[in-house]
């Protein structure tokens, strides 16, 4: 939650966050052990911080494969939502909100990614 609340205009030296966030994302890609909120927040923080120094495309596209990860997460989420079932409205609303967060994150990424 803390990562998602840091404003991208904050000036934070890259060496204070980059390697740790990168390791968190790579670890999740291998073990899938973070919550959706934690994973999305890590991506949003990383994209927001890297867009300022011009290394966004290199790291996100080549090393961490953001679009592939977002696609996988969205596919997994969309399979788990039963759009027709009336019961469990709160769980369904949470899943739909999570899908919306991923779509917002994709928009954020494409707004700042030149490639």
PDB file of N, CA and C in Angstrom:
ATOM      1  N   UNK A   1       0.828  -1.196   0.000  1.00  0.00           N
ATOM      2  CA  UNK A   1       0.000   0.000   0.000  1.00  0.00           C
ATOM      3  C   UNK A   1       0.867   1.253   0.000  1.00  0.00           C
ATOM      4  N   UNK A   2       1.966   1.203   0.746  1.00  0.00           N
ATOM      5  CA  UNK A   2       2.834   2.381   0.826  1.00  0.00           C
ATOM      6  C   UNK A   2       3.395   2.740  -0.542  1.00  0.00           C
ATOM      7  N   UNK A   3       3.778   1.737  -1.324  1.00  0.00           N
ATOM      8  CA  UNK A   3       4.342   2.008  -2.650  1.00  0.00           C
ATOM      9  C   UNK A   3       3.341   2.704  -3.556  1.00  0.00           C
ATOM     10  N   UNK A   4       2.070   2.314  -3.464  1.00  0.00           N
ATOM     11  CA  UNK A   4       1.070   2.902  -4.355  1.00  0.00           C
ATOM     12  C   UNK A   4       0.737   4.338  -3.969  1.00  0.00           C
ATOM     13  N   UNK A   5       1.151   4.773  -2.788  1.00  0.00           N
ATOM     14  CA  UNK A   5       0.852   6.121  -2.323  1.00  0.00           C
ATOM     15  C   UNK A   5       1.999   7.101  -2.571  1.00  0.00           C
ATOM     16  N   UNK A   6       3.142   6.631  -3.022  1.00  0.00           N
ATOM     17  CA  UNK A   6       4.267   7.529  -3.289  1.00  0.00           C
ATOM     18  C   UNK A   6       4.039   8.221  -4.625  1.00  0.00           C
ATOM     19  N   UNK A   7       4.086   9.526  -4.600  1.00  0.00           N
ATOM     20  CA  UNK A   7       3.850  10.327  -5.799  1.00  0.00           C
ATOM     21  C   UNK A   7       5.034  10.183  -6.754  1.00  0.00           C
ATOM     22  N   UNK A   8       4.758   9.927  -8.052  1.00  0.00           N
ATOM     23  CA  UNK A   8       5.854   9.785  -9.015  1.00  0.00           C
ATOM     24  C   UNK A   8       6.724  11.034  -9.149  1.00  0.00           C
ATOM     25  N   UNK A   9       6.223  12.182  -8.723  1.00  0.00           N
ATOM     26  CA  UNK A   9       7.038  13.397  -8.819  1.00  0.00           C
ATOM     27  C   UNK A   9       8.034  13.520  -7.664  1.00  0.00           C
ATOM     28  N   UNK A  10       7.932  12.631  -6.684  1.00  0.00           N
ATOM     29  CA  UNK A  10       8.913  12.619  -5.590  1.00  0.00           C
ATOM     30  C   UNK A  10      10.291  12.294  -6.162  1.00  0.00           C
ATOM     31  N   UNK A  11      11.286  12.939  -5.630  1.00  0.00           N
ATOM     32  CA  UNK A  11      12.647  12.680  -6.089  1.00  0.00           C
ATOM     33  C   UNK A  11      13.268  11.639  -5.159  1.00  0.00           C
ATOM     34  N   UNK A  12      13.467  10.454  -5.701  1.00  0.00           N
ATOM     35  CA  UNK A  12      14.063   9.358  -4.945  1.00  0.00           C
ATOM     36  C   UNK A  12      15.202   8.808  -5.794  1.00  0.00           C
ATOM     37  N   UNK A  13      16.369   8.725  -5.202  1.00  0.00           N
ATOM     38  CA  UNK A  13      17.517   8.214  -5.954  1.00  0.00           C
ATOM     39  C   UNK A  13      17.269   6.759  -6.339  1.00  0.00           C
ATOM     40  N   UNK A  14      17.613   6.427  -7.579  1.00  0.00           N
ATOM     41  CA  UNK A  14      17.374   5.097  -8.134  1.00  0.00           C
ATOM     42  C   UNK A  14      18.008   3.992  -7.292  1.00  0.00           C
ATOM     43  N   UNK A  15      19.176   4.247  -6.750  1.00  0.00           N
ATOM     44  CA  UNK A  15      19.857   3.198  -5.985  1.00  0.00           C
ATOM     45  C   UNK A  15      19.139   2.873  -4.678  1.00  0.00           C
ATOM     46  N   UNK A  16      18.204   3.722  -4.257  1.00  0.00           N
ATOM     47  CA  UNK A  16      17.459   3.461  -3.022  1.00  0.00           C
ATOM     48  C   UNK A  16      16.294   2.493  -3.214  1.00  0.00           C
ATOM     49  N   UNK A  17      15.863   2.278  -4.442  1.00  0.00           N
ATOM     50  CA  UNK A  17      14.687   1.431  -4.652  1.00  0.00           C
ATOM     51  C   UNK A  17      14.832   0.402  -5.771  1.00  0.00           C
ATOM     52  N   UNK A  18      15.622   0.713  -6.777  1.00  0.00           N
ATOM     53  CA  UNK A  18      15.573  -0.065  -8.012  1.00  0.00           C
ATOM     54  C   UNK A  18      15.831  -1.555  -7.830  1.00  0.00           C
ATOM     55  N   UNK A  19      16.933  -1.920  -7.223  1.00  0.00           N
ATOM     56  CA  UNK A  19      17.282  -3.337  -7.136  1.00  0.00           C
ATOM     57  C   UNK A  19      16.303  -4.118  -6.256  1.00  0.00           C
ATOM     58  N   UNK A  20      15.821  -3.499  -5.196  1.00  0.00           N
ATOM     59  CA  UNK A  20      14.874  -4.184  -4.313  1.00  0.00           C
ATOM     60  C   UNK A  20      13.536  -4.425  -5.015  1.00  0.00           C
ATOM     61  N   UNK A  21      13.019  -3.406  -5.692  1.00  0.00           N
ATOM     62  CA  UNK A  21      11.740  -3.557  -6.396  1.00  0.00           C
ATOM     63  C   UNK A  21      11.894  -4.571  -7.525  1.00  0.00           C
ATOM     64  N   UNK A  22      12.994  -4.511  -8.235  1.00  0.00           N
ATOM     65  CA  UNK A  22      13.242  -5.458  -9.323  1.00  0.00           C
ATOM     66  C   UNK A  22      13.272  -6.889  -8.782  1.00  0.00           C
ATOM     67  N   UNK A  23      13.944  -7.092  -7.660  1.00  0.00           N
ATOM     68  CA  UNK A  23      14.001  -8.433  -7.055  1.00  0.00           C
ATOM     69  C   UNK A  23      12.632  -8.905  -6.590  1.00  0.00           C
ATOM     70  N   UNK A  24      11.831  -8.008  -6.037  1.00  0.00           N
ATOM     71  CA  UNK A  24      10.467  -8.363  -5.618  1.00  0.00           C
ATOM     72  C   UNK A  24       9.660  -8.836  -6.813  1.00  0.00           C
ATOM     73  N   UNK A  25       9.721  -8.099  -7.910  1.00  0.00           N
ATOM     74  CA  UNK A  25       8.950  -8.456  -9.106  1.00  0.00           C
ATOM     75  C   UNK A  25       9.444  -9.785  -9.681  1.00  0.00           C
ATOM     76  N   UNK A  26      10.756  -9.945  -9.804  1.00  0.00           N
ATOM     77  CA  UNK A  26      11.304 -11.198 -10.337  1.00  0.00           C
ATOM     78  C   UNK A  26      10.950 -12.384  -9.439  1.00  0.00           C
ATOM     79  N   UNK A  27      10.994 -12.197  -8.132  1.00  0.00           N
ATOM     80  CA  UNK A  27      10.649 -13.263  -7.194  1.00  0.00           C
ATOM     81  C   UNK A  27       9.180 -13.653  -7.351  1.00  0.00           C
ATOM     82  N   UNK A  28       8.308 -12.652  -7.493  1.00  0.00           N
ATOM     83  CA  UNK A  28       6.881 -12.959  -7.681  1.00  0.00           C
ATOM     84  C   UNK A  28       6.648 -13.683  -9.006  1.00  0.00           C
ATOM     85  N   UNK A  29       7.355 -13.274 -10.056  1.00  0.00           N
ATOM     86  CA  UNK A  29       7.190 -13.942 -11.346  1.00  0.00           C
ATOM     87  C   UNK A  29       7.546 -15.414 -11.240  1.00  0.00           C
ATOM     88  N   UNK A  30       8.496 -15.736 -10.397  1.00  0.00           N
ATOM     89  CA  UNK A  30       8.918 -17.121 -10.233  1.00  0.00           C
ATOM     90  C   UNK A  30       8.018 -17.890  -9.264  1.00  0.00           C
ATOM     91  N   UNK A  31       7.601 -17.261  -8.166  1.00  0.00           N
ATOM     92  CA  UNK A  31       6.905 -17.975  -7.093  1.00  0.00           C
ATOM     93  C   UNK A  31       5.433 -17.615  -6.922  1.00  0.00           C
ATOM     94  N   UNK A  32       4.982 -16.536  -7.510  1.00  0.00           N
ATOM     95  CA  UNK A  32       3.600 -16.050  -7.417  1.00  0.00           C
ATOM     96  C   UNK A  32       3.102 -16.091  -5.970  1.00  0.00           C
ATOM     97  N   UNK A  33       3.730 -15.297  -5.119  1.00  0.00           N
ATOM     98  CA  UNK A  33       3.388 -15.324  -3.705  1.00  0.00           C
ATOM     99  C   UNK A  33       2.961 -13.961  -3.144  1.00  0.00           C
ATOM    100  N   UNK A  34       2.805 -12.952  -3.974  1.00  0.00           N
ATOM    101  CA  UNK A  34       2.351 -11.650  -3.504  1.00  0.00           C
ATOM    102  C   UNK A  34       0.850 -11.495  -3.735  1.00  0.00           C
ATOM    103  N   UNK A  35       0.239 -10.583  -3.009  1.00  0.00           N
ATOM    104  CA  UNK A  35      -1.159 -10.259  -3.290  1.00  0.00           C
ATOM    105  C   UNK A  35      -1.207  -9.430  -4.569  1.00  0.00           C
ATOM    106  N   UNK A  36      -2.382  -9.366  -5.172  1.00  0.00           N
ATOM    107  CA  UNK A  36      -2.553  -8.550  -6.368  1.00  0.00           C
ATOM    108  C   UNK A  36      -2.197  -7.098  -6.092  1.00  0.00           C
ATOM    109  N   UNK A  37      -2.645  -6.590  -4.944  1.00  0.00           N
ATOM    110  CA  UNK A  37      -2.402  -5.202  -4.598  1.00  0.00           C
ATOM    111  C   UNK A  37      -0.902  -4.928  -4.450  1.00  0.00           C
ATOM    112  N   UNK A  38      -0.190  -5.820  -3.796  1.00  0.00           N
ATOM    113  CA  UNK A  38       1.254  -5.635  -3.612  1.00  0.00           C
ATOM    114  C   UNK A  38       1.981  -5.666  -4.950  1.00  0.00           C
ATOM    115  N   UNK A  39       1.610  -6.603  -5.805  1.00  0.00           N
ATOM    116  CA  UNK A  39       2.266  -6.737  -7.104  1.00  0.00           C
ATOM    117  C   UNK A  39       1.990  -5.515  -7.983  1.00  0.00           C
ATOM    118  N   UNK A  40       0.731  -5.095  -8.040  1.00  0.00           N
ATOM    119  CA  UNK A  40       0.385  -3.912  -8.826  1.00  0.00           C
ATOM    120  C   UNK A  40       1.087  -2.666  -8.296  1.00  0.00           C
ATOM    121  N   UNK A  41       1.150  -2.542  -6.995  1.00  0.00           N
ATOM    122  CA  UNK A  41       1.787  -1.372  -6.387  1.00  0.00           C
ATOM    123  C   UNK A  41       3.280  -1.325  -6.704  1.00  0.00           C
ATOM    124  N   UNK A  42       3.931  -2.470  -6.686  1.00  0.00           N
ATOM    125  CA  UNK A  42       5.355  -2.522  -7.029  1.00  0.00           C
ATOM    126  C   UNK A  42       5.568  -2.075  -8.472  1.00  0.00           C
ATOM    127  N   UNK A  43       4.730  -2.562  -9.382  1.00  0.00           N
ATOM    128  CA  UNK A  43       4.843  -2.154 -10.783  1.00  0.00           C
ATOM    129  C   UNK A  43       4.592  -0.666 -10.954  1.00  0.00           C
ATOM    130  N   UNK A  44       3.521  -0.165 -10.332  1.00  0.00           N
ATOM    131  CA  UNK A  44       3.188   1.250 -10.491  1.00  0.00           C
ATOM    132  C   UNK A  44       4.314   2.138  -9.967  1.00  0.00           C
ATOM    133  N   UNK A  45       4.855   1.785  -8.828  1.00  0.00           N
ATOM    134  CA  UNK A  45       5.967   2.545  -8.269  1.00  0.00           C
ATOM    135  C   UNK A  45       7.162   2.525  -9.227  1.00  0.00           C
ATOM    136  N   UNK A  46       7.517   1.351  -9.718  1.00  0.00           N
ATOM    137  CA  UNK A  46       8.675   1.224 -10.596  1.00  0.00           C
ATOM    138  C   UNK A  46       8.480   2.003 -11.889  1.00  0.00           C
ATOM    139  N   UNK A  47       7.315   1.884 -12.501  1.00  0.00           N
ATOM    140  CA  UNK A  47       7.045   2.609 -13.741  1.00  0.00           C
ATOM    141  C   UNK A  47       7.091   4.113 -13.499  1.00  0.00           C
ATOM    142  N   UNK A  48       6.478   4.558 -12.409  1.00  0.00           N
ATOM    143  CA  UNK A  48       6.473   5.985 -12.090  1.00  0.00           C
ATOM    144  C   UNK A  48       7.856   6.550 -11.864  1.00  0.00           C
ATOM    145  N   UNK A  49       8.699   5.795 -11.199  1.00  0.00           N
ATOM    146  CA  UNK A  49      10.046   6.280 -10.902  1.00  0.00           C
ATOM    147  C   UNK A  49      10.964   6.212 -12.123  1.00  0.00           C
ATOM    148  N   UNK A  50      10.847   5.148 -12.915  1.00  0.00           N
ATOM    149  CA  UNK A  50      11.762   4.972 -14.049  1.00  0.00           C
ATOM    150  C   UNK A  50      11.435   5.864 -15.237  1.00  0.00           C
ATOM    151  N   UNK A  51      10.220   6.337 -15.322  1.00  0.00           N
ATOM    152  CA  UNK A  51       9.867   7.168 -16.479  1.00  0.00           C
ATOM    153  C   UNK A  51      10.650   8.474 -16.484  1.00  0.00           C
ATOM    154  N   UNK A  52      11.082   8.924 -15.315  1.00  0.00           N
ATOM    155  CA  UNK A  52      11.795  10.200 -15.231  1.00  0.00           C
ATOM    156  C   UNK A  52      13.220  10.126 -15.766  1.00  0.00           C
ATOM    157  N   UNK A  53      13.867   8.980 -15.629  1.00  0.00           N
ATOM    158  CA  UNK A  53      15.276   8.923 -16.029  1.00  0.00           C
ATOM    159  C   UNK A  53      15.511   8.255 -17.378  1.00  0.00           C
ATOM    160  N   UNK A  54      14.454   7.916 -18.087  1.00  0.00           N
ATOM    161  CA  UNK A  54      14.595   7.380 -19.431  1.00  0.00           C
ATOM    162  C   UNK A  54      14.942   5.912 -19.523  1.00  0.00           C
ATOM    163  N   UNK A  55      15.017   5.212 -18.411  1.00  0.00           N
ATOM    164  CA  UNK A  55      15.359   3.787 -18.459  1.00  0.00           C
ATOM    165  C   UNK A  55      14.126   2.884 -18.397  1.00  0.00           C
ATOM    166  N   UNK A  56      12.948   3.468 -18.449  1.00  0.00           N
ATOM    167  CA  UNK A  56      11.705   2.704 -18.345  1.00  0.00           C
ATOM    168  C   UNK A  56      11.625   1.599 -19.388  1.00  0.00           C
ATOM    169  N   UNK A  57      11.811   1.953 -20.648  1.00  0.00           N
ATOM    170  CA  UNK A  57      11.645   0.976 -21.717  1.00  0.00           C
ATOM    171  C   UNK A  57      12.634  -0.175 -21.589  1.00  0.00           C
ATOM    172  N   UNK A  58      13.879   0.156 -21.339  1.00  0.00           N
ATOM    173  CA  UNK A  58      14.919  -0.865 -21.263  1.00  0.00           C
ATOM    174  C   UNK A  58      14.632  -1.893 -20.175  1.00  0.00           C
ATOM    175  N   UNK A  59      14.307  -1.426 -18.991  1.00  0.00           N
ATOM    176  CA  UNK A  59      14.123  -2.327 -17.853  1.00  0.00           C
ATOM    177  C   UNK A  59      12.784  -3.059 -17.928  1.00  0.00           C
ATOM    178  N   UNK A  60      11.717  -2.322 -18.135  1.00  0.00           N
ATOM    179  CA  UNK A  60      10.380  -2.904 -18.090  1.00  0.00           C
ATOM    180  C   UNK A  60      10.131  -3.826 -19.273  1.00  0.00           C
ATOM    181  N   UNK A  61      10.533  -3.412 -20.453  1.00  0.00           N
ATOM    182  CA  UNK A  61      10.262  -4.211 -21.650  1.00  0.00           C
ATOM    183  C   UNK A  61      11.215  -5.399 -21.750  1.00  0.00           C
ATOM    184  N   UNK A  62      12.496  -5.169 -21.563  1.00  0.00           N
ATOM    185  CA  UNK A  62      13.476  -6.220 -21.810  1.00  0.00           C
ATOM    186  C   UNK A  62      13.719  -7.142 -20.629  1.00  0.00           C
ATOM    187  N   UNK A  63      13.774  -6.606 -19.420  1.00  0.00           N
ATOM    188  CA  UNK A  63      14.130  -7.431 -18.265  1.00  0.00           C
ATOM    189  C   UNK A  63      12.926  -7.990 -17.522  1.00  0.00           C
ATOM    190  N   UNK A  64      11.930  -7.164 -17.283  1.00  0.00           N
ATOM    191  CA  UNK A  64      10.824  -7.574 -16.418  1.00  0.00           C
ATOM    192  C   UNK A  64       9.544  -7.928 -17.179  1.00  0.00           C
ATOM    193  N   UNK A  65       9.475  -7.619 -18.455  1.00  0.00           N
ATOM    194  CA  UNK A  65       8.358  -8.036 -19.313  1.00  0.00           C
ATOM    195  C   UNK A  65       6.994  -7.622 -18.744  1.00  0.00           C
ATOM    196  N   UNK A  66       6.826  -6.327 -18.527  1.00  0.00           N
ATOM    197  CA  UNK A  66       5.605  -5.825 -17.903  1.00  0.00           C
ATOM    198  C   UNK A  66       4.335  -6.239 -18.640  1.00  0.00           C
ATOM    199  N   UNK A  67       4.284  -6.036 -19.950  1.00  0.00           N
ATOM    200  CA  UNK A  67       3.052  -6.321 -20.688  1.00  0.00           C
ATOM    201  C   UNK A  67       2.698  -7.802 -20.601  1.00  0.00           C
ATOM    202  N   UNK A  68       3.681  -8.682 -20.703  1.00  0.00           N
ATOM    203  CA  UNK A  68       3.421 -10.120 -20.560  1.00  0.00           C
ATOM    204  C   UNK A  68       2.847 -10.435 -19.179  1.00  0.00           C
ATOM    205  N   UNK A  69       3.418  -9.819 -18.155  1.00  0.00           N
ATOM    206  CA  UNK A  69       2.937 -10.043 -16.790  1.00  0.00           C
ATOM    207  C   UNK A  69       1.521  -9.515 -16.602  1.00  0.00           C
ATOM    208  N   UNK A  70       1.253  -8.311 -17.117  1.00  0.00           N
ATOM    209  CA  UNK A  70      -0.086  -7.733 -16.994  1.00  0.00           C
ATOM    210  C   UNK A  70      -1.110  -8.594 -17.722  1.00  0.00           C
ATOM    211  N   UNK A  71      -0.740  -9.095 -18.900  1.00  0.00           N
ATOM    212  CA  UNK A  71      -1.639  -9.971 -19.658  1.00  0.00           C
ATOM    213  C   UNK A  71      -1.938 -11.248 -18.876  1.00  0.00           C
ATOM    214  N   UNK A  72      -0.913 -11.845 -18.299  1.00  0.00           N
ATOM    215  CA  UNK A  72      -1.101 -13.073 -17.520  1.00  0.00           C
ATOM    216  C   UNK A  72      -2.013 -12.828 -16.324  1.00  0.00           C
ATOM    217  N   UNK A  73      -1.758 -11.732 -15.611  1.00  0.00           N
ATOM    218  CA  UNK A  73      -2.570 -11.398 -14.436  1.00  0.00           C
ATOM    219  C   UNK A  73      -4.027 -11.151 -14.835  1.00  0.00           C
ATOM    220  N   UNK A  74      -4.249 -10.411 -15.915  1.00  0.00           N
ATOM    221  CA  UNK A  74      -5.616 -10.139 -16.359  1.00  0.00           C
ATOM    222  C   UNK A  74      -6.336 -11.407 -16.805  1.00  0.00           C
ATOM    223  N   UNK A  75      -5.642 -12.283 -17.514  1.00  0.00           N
ATOM    224  CA  UNK A  75      -6.257 -13.553 -17.926  1.00  0.00           C
ATOM    225  C   UNK A  75      -6.643 -14.393 -16.724  1.00  0.00           C
ATOM    226  N   UNK A  76      -5.748 -14.460 -15.754  1.00  0.00           N
ATOM    227  CA  UNK A  76      -6.019 -15.242 -14.545  1.00  0.00           C
ATOM    228  C   UNK A  76      -7.212 -14.667 -13.774  1.00  0.00           C
ATOM    229  N   UNK A  77      -7.240 -13.362 -13.649  1.00  0.00           N
ATOM    230  CA  UNK A  77      -8.351 -12.720 -12.943  1.00  0.00           C
ATOM    231  C   UNK A  77      -9.676 -12.897 -13.674  1.00  0.00           C
ATOM    232  N   UNK A  78      -9.648 -12.726 -14.994  1.00  0.00           N
ATOM    233  CA  UNK A  78     -10.904 -12.830 -15.745  1.00  0.00           C
ATOM    234  C   UNK A  78     -11.481 -14.243 -15.709  1.00  0.00           C
ATOM    235  N   UNK A  79     -10.625 -15.255 -15.584  1.00  0.00           N
ATOM    236  CA  UNK A  79     -11.111 -16.634 -15.454  1.00  0.00           C
ATOM    237  C   UNK A  79     -11.789 -16.867 -14.107  1.00  0.00           C
ATOM    238  N   UNK A  80     -11.334 -16.171 -13.081  1.00  0.00           N
ATOM    239  CA  UNK A  80     -11.856 -16.420 -11.738  1.00  0.00           C
ATOM    240  C   UNK A  80     -13.159 -15.662 -11.454  1.00  0.00           C
ATOM    241  N   UNK A  81     -13.500 -14.679 -12.283  1.00  0.00           N
ATOM    242  CA  UNK A  81     -14.730 -13.925 -12.063  1.00  0.00           C
ATOM    243  C   UNK A  81     -15.869 -14.623 -12.792  1.00  0.00           C
ATOM    244  N   UNK A  82     -16.901 -14.992 -12.045  1.00  0.00           N
ATOM    245  CA  UNK A  82     -18.099 -15.566 -12.648  1.00  0.00           C
ATOM    246  C   UNK A  82     -19.068 -14.417 -12.905  1.00  0.00           C
ATOM    247  N   UNK A  83     -19.083 -13.930 -14.125  1.00  0.00           N
ATOM    248  CA  UNK A  83     -19.840 -12.735 -14.470  1.00  0.00           C
ATOM    249  C   UNK A  83     -21.349 -12.948 -14.374  1.00  0.00           C
ATOM    250  N   UNK A  84     -21.798 -14.188 -14.480  1.00  0.00           N
ATOM    251  CA  UNK A  84     -23.236 -14.476 -14.486  1.00  0.00           C
ATOM    252  C   UNK A  84     -23.797 -14.775 -13.106  1.00  0.00           C
ATOM    253  N   UNK A  85     -22.962 -15.235 -12.208  1.00  0.00           N
ATOM    254  CA  UNK A  85     -23.416 -15.654 -10.891  1.00  0.00           C
ATOM    255  C   UNK A  85     -23.801 -14.445 -10.038  1.00  0.00           C
ATOM    256  N   UNK A  86     -24.958 -14.524  -9.376  1.00  0.00           N
ATOM    257  CA  UNK A  86     -25.472 -13.410  -8.580  1.00  0.00           C
ATOM    258  C   UNK A  86     -24.856 -13.351  -7.185  1.00  0.00           C
ATOM    259  N   UNK A  87     -24.567 -14.476  -6.582  1.00  0.00           N
ATOM    260  CA  UNK A  87     -24.056 -14.505  -5.217  1.00  0.00           C
ATOM    261  C   UNK A  87     -22.635 -13.987  -5.116  1.00  0.00           C
ATOM    262  N   UNK A  88     -22.212 -13.767  -3.889  1.00  0.00           N
ATOM    263  CA  UNK A  88     -20.847 -13.322  -3.597  1.00  0.00           C
ATOM    264  C   UNK A  88     -20.500 -12.028  -4.341  1.00  0.00           C
ATOM    265  N   UNK A  89     -21.401 -11.059  -4.257  1.00  0.00           N
ATOM    266  CA  UNK A  89     -21.216  -9.796  -4.974  1.00  0.00           C
ATOM    267  C   UNK A  89     -19.967  -9.038  -4.519  1.00  0.00           C
ATOM    268  N   UNK A  90     -19.644  -9.115  -3.238  1.00  0.00           N
ATOM    269  CA  UNK A  90     -18.486  -8.371  -2.741  1.00  0.00           C
ATOM    270  C   UNK A  90     -17.186  -8.908  -3.325  1.00  0.00           C
ATOM    271  N   UNK A  91     -17.056 -10.238  -3.369  1.00  0.00           N
ATOM    272  CA  UNK A  91     -15.841 -10.852  -3.949  1.00  0.00           C
ATOM    273  C   UNK A  91     -15.736 -10.497  -5.421  1.00  0.00           C
ATOM    274  N   UNK A  92     -16.857 -10.546  -6.110  1.00  0.00           N
ATOM    275  CA  UNK A  92     -16.881 -10.205  -7.527  1.00  0.00           C
ATOM    276  C   UNK A  92     -16.484  -8.737  -7.723  1.00  0.00           C
ATOM    277  N   UNK A  93     -17.000  -7.855  -6.882  1.00  0.00           N
ATOM    278  CA  UNK A  93     -16.665  -6.431  -6.980  1.00  0.00           C
ATOM    279  C   UNK A  93     -15.171  -6.212  -6.748  1.00  0.00           C
ATOM    280  N   UNK A  94     -14.584  -6.929  -5.794  1.00  0.00           N
ATOM    281  CA  UNK A  94     -13.146  -6.815  -5.541  1.00  0.00           C
ATOM    282  C   UNK A  94     -12.335  -7.292  -6.731  1.00  0.00           C
ATOM    283  N   UNK A  95     -12.762  -8.384  -7.355  1.00  0.00           N
ATOM    284  CA  UNK A  95     -12.042  -8.905  -8.517  1.00  0.00           C
ATOM    285  C   UNK A  95     -12.149  -7.936  -9.693  1.00  0.00           C
ATOM    286  N   UNK A  96     -13.324  -7.370  -9.893  1.00  0.00           N
ATOM    287  CA  UNK A  96     -13.510  -6.404 -10.975  1.00  0.00           C
ATOM    288  C   UNK A  96     -12.664  -5.155 -10.710  1.00  0.00           C
ATOM    289  N   UNK A  97     -12.590  -4.718  -9.460  1.00  0.00           N
ATOM    290  CA  UNK A  97     -11.750  -3.568  -9.111  1.00  0.00           C
ATOM    291  C   UNK A  97     -10.276  -3.875  -9.375  1.00  0.00           C
ATOM    292  N   UNK A  98      -9.858  -5.098  -9.091  1.00  0.00           N
ATOM    293  CA  UNK A  98      -8.476  -5.497  -9.343  1.00  0.00           C
ATOM    294  C   UNK A  98      -8.183  -5.492 -10.842  1.00  0.00           C
ATOM    295  N   UNK A  99      -9.103  -5.980 -11.627  1.00  0.00           N
ATOM    296  CA  UNK A  99      -8.948  -5.948 -13.086  1.00  0.00           C
ATOM    297  C   UNK A  99      -8.835  -4.488 -13.545  1.00  0.00           C
ATOM    298  N   UNK A 100      -9.670  -3.619 -12.989  1.00  0.00           N
ATOM    299  CA  UNK A 100      -9.613  -2.192 -13.329  1.00  0.00           C
ATOM    300  C   UNK A 100      -8.277  -1.568 -12.988  1.00  0.00           C
ATOM    301  N   UNK A 101      -7.688  -1.964 -11.848  1.00  0.00           N
ATOM    302  CA  UNK A 101      -6.367  -1.453 -11.467  1.00  0.00           C
ATOM    303  C   UNK A 101      -5.304  -1.882 -12.474  1.00  0.00           C
ATOM    304  N   UNK A 102      -5.373  -3.127 -12.945  1.00  0.00           N
ATOM    305  CA  UNK A 102      -4.398  -3.578 -13.950  1.00  0.00           C
ATOM    306  C   UNK A 102      -4.571  -2.805 -15.255  1.00  0.00           C
ATOM    307  N   UNK A 103      -5.804  -2.558 -15.648  1.00  0.00           N
ATOM    308  CA  UNK A 103      -6.047  -1.798 -16.884  1.00  0.00           C
ATOM    309  C   UNK A 103      -5.536  -0.367 -16.726  1.00  0.00           C
ATOM    310  N   UNK A 104      -5.773   0.242 -15.563  1.00  0.00           N
ATOM    311  CA  UNK A 104      -5.234   1.584 -15.306  1.00  0.00           C
ATOM    312  C   UNK A 104      -3.709   1.581 -15.357  1.00  0.00           C
ATOM    313  N   UNK A 105      -3.100   0.538 -14.807  1.00  0.00           N
ATOM    314  CA  UNK A 105      -1.643   0.436 -14.805  1.00  0.00           C
ATOM    315  C   UNK A 105      -1.104   0.278 -16.226  1.00  0.00           C
ATOM    316  N   UNK A 106      -1.805  -0.479 -17.067  1.00  0.00           N
ATOM    317  CA  UNK A 106      -1.405  -0.591 -18.472  1.00  0.00           C
ATOM    318  C   UNK A 106      -1.479   0.770 -19.164  1.00  0.00           C
ATOM    319  N   UNK A 107      -2.551   1.513 -18.918  1.00  0.00           N
ATOM    320  CA  UNK A 107      -2.680   2.854 -19.501  1.00  0.00           C
ATOM    321  C   UNK A 107      -1.533   3.743 -19.038  1.00  0.00           C
ATOM    322  N   UNK A 108      -1.244   3.709 -17.758  1.00  0.00           N
ATOM    323  CA  UNK A 108      -0.139   4.486 -17.176  1.00  0.00           C
ATOM    324  C   UNK A 108       1.175   4.122 -17.870  1.00  0.00           C
ATOM    325  N   UNK A 109       1.400   2.835 -18.072  1.00  0.00           N
ATOM    326  CA  UNK A 109       2.610   2.354 -18.738  1.00  0.00           C
ATOM    327  C   UNK A 109       2.697   2.886 -20.169  1.00  0.00           C
ATOM    328  N   UNK A 110       1.610   2.724 -20.935  1.00  0.00           N
ATOM    329  CA  UNK A 110       1.640   3.143 -22.332  1.00  0.00           C
ATOM    330  C   UNK A 110       1.696   4.667 -22.494  1.00  0.00           C
ATOM    331  N   UNK A 111       1.200   5.394 -21.514  1.00  0.00           N
ATOM    332  CA  UNK A 111       1.320   6.857 -21.567  1.00  0.00           C
ATOM    333  C   UNK A 111       2.777   7.302 -21.465  1.00  0.00           C
ATOM    334  N   UNK A 112       3.591   6.548 -20.745  1.00  0.00           N
ATOM    335  CA  UNK A 112       4.977   6.958 -20.505  1.00  0.00           C
ATOM    336  C   UNK A 112       6.006   6.165 -21.285  1.00  0.00           C
ATOM    337  N   UNK A 113       5.628   5.102 -21.938  1.00  0.00           N
ATOM    338  CA  UNK A 113       6.583   4.260 -22.661  1.00  0.00           C
ATOM    339  C   UNK A 113       6.610   4.680 -24.120  1.00  0.00           C
ATOM    340  N   UNK A 114       7.771   5.032 -24.607  1.00  0.00           N
ATOM    341  CA  UNK A 114       7.914   5.522 -25.968  1.00  0.00           C
ATOM    342  C   UNK A 114       7.918   4.396 -26.993  1.00  0.00           C
ATOM    343  N   UNK A 115       8.452   3.232 -26.638  1.00  0.00           N
ATOM    344  CA  UNK A 115       8.560   2.134 -27.609  1.00  0.00           C
ATOM    345  C   UNK A 115       7.218   1.705 -28.156  1.00  0.00           C
TER     346      UNK A 115
END
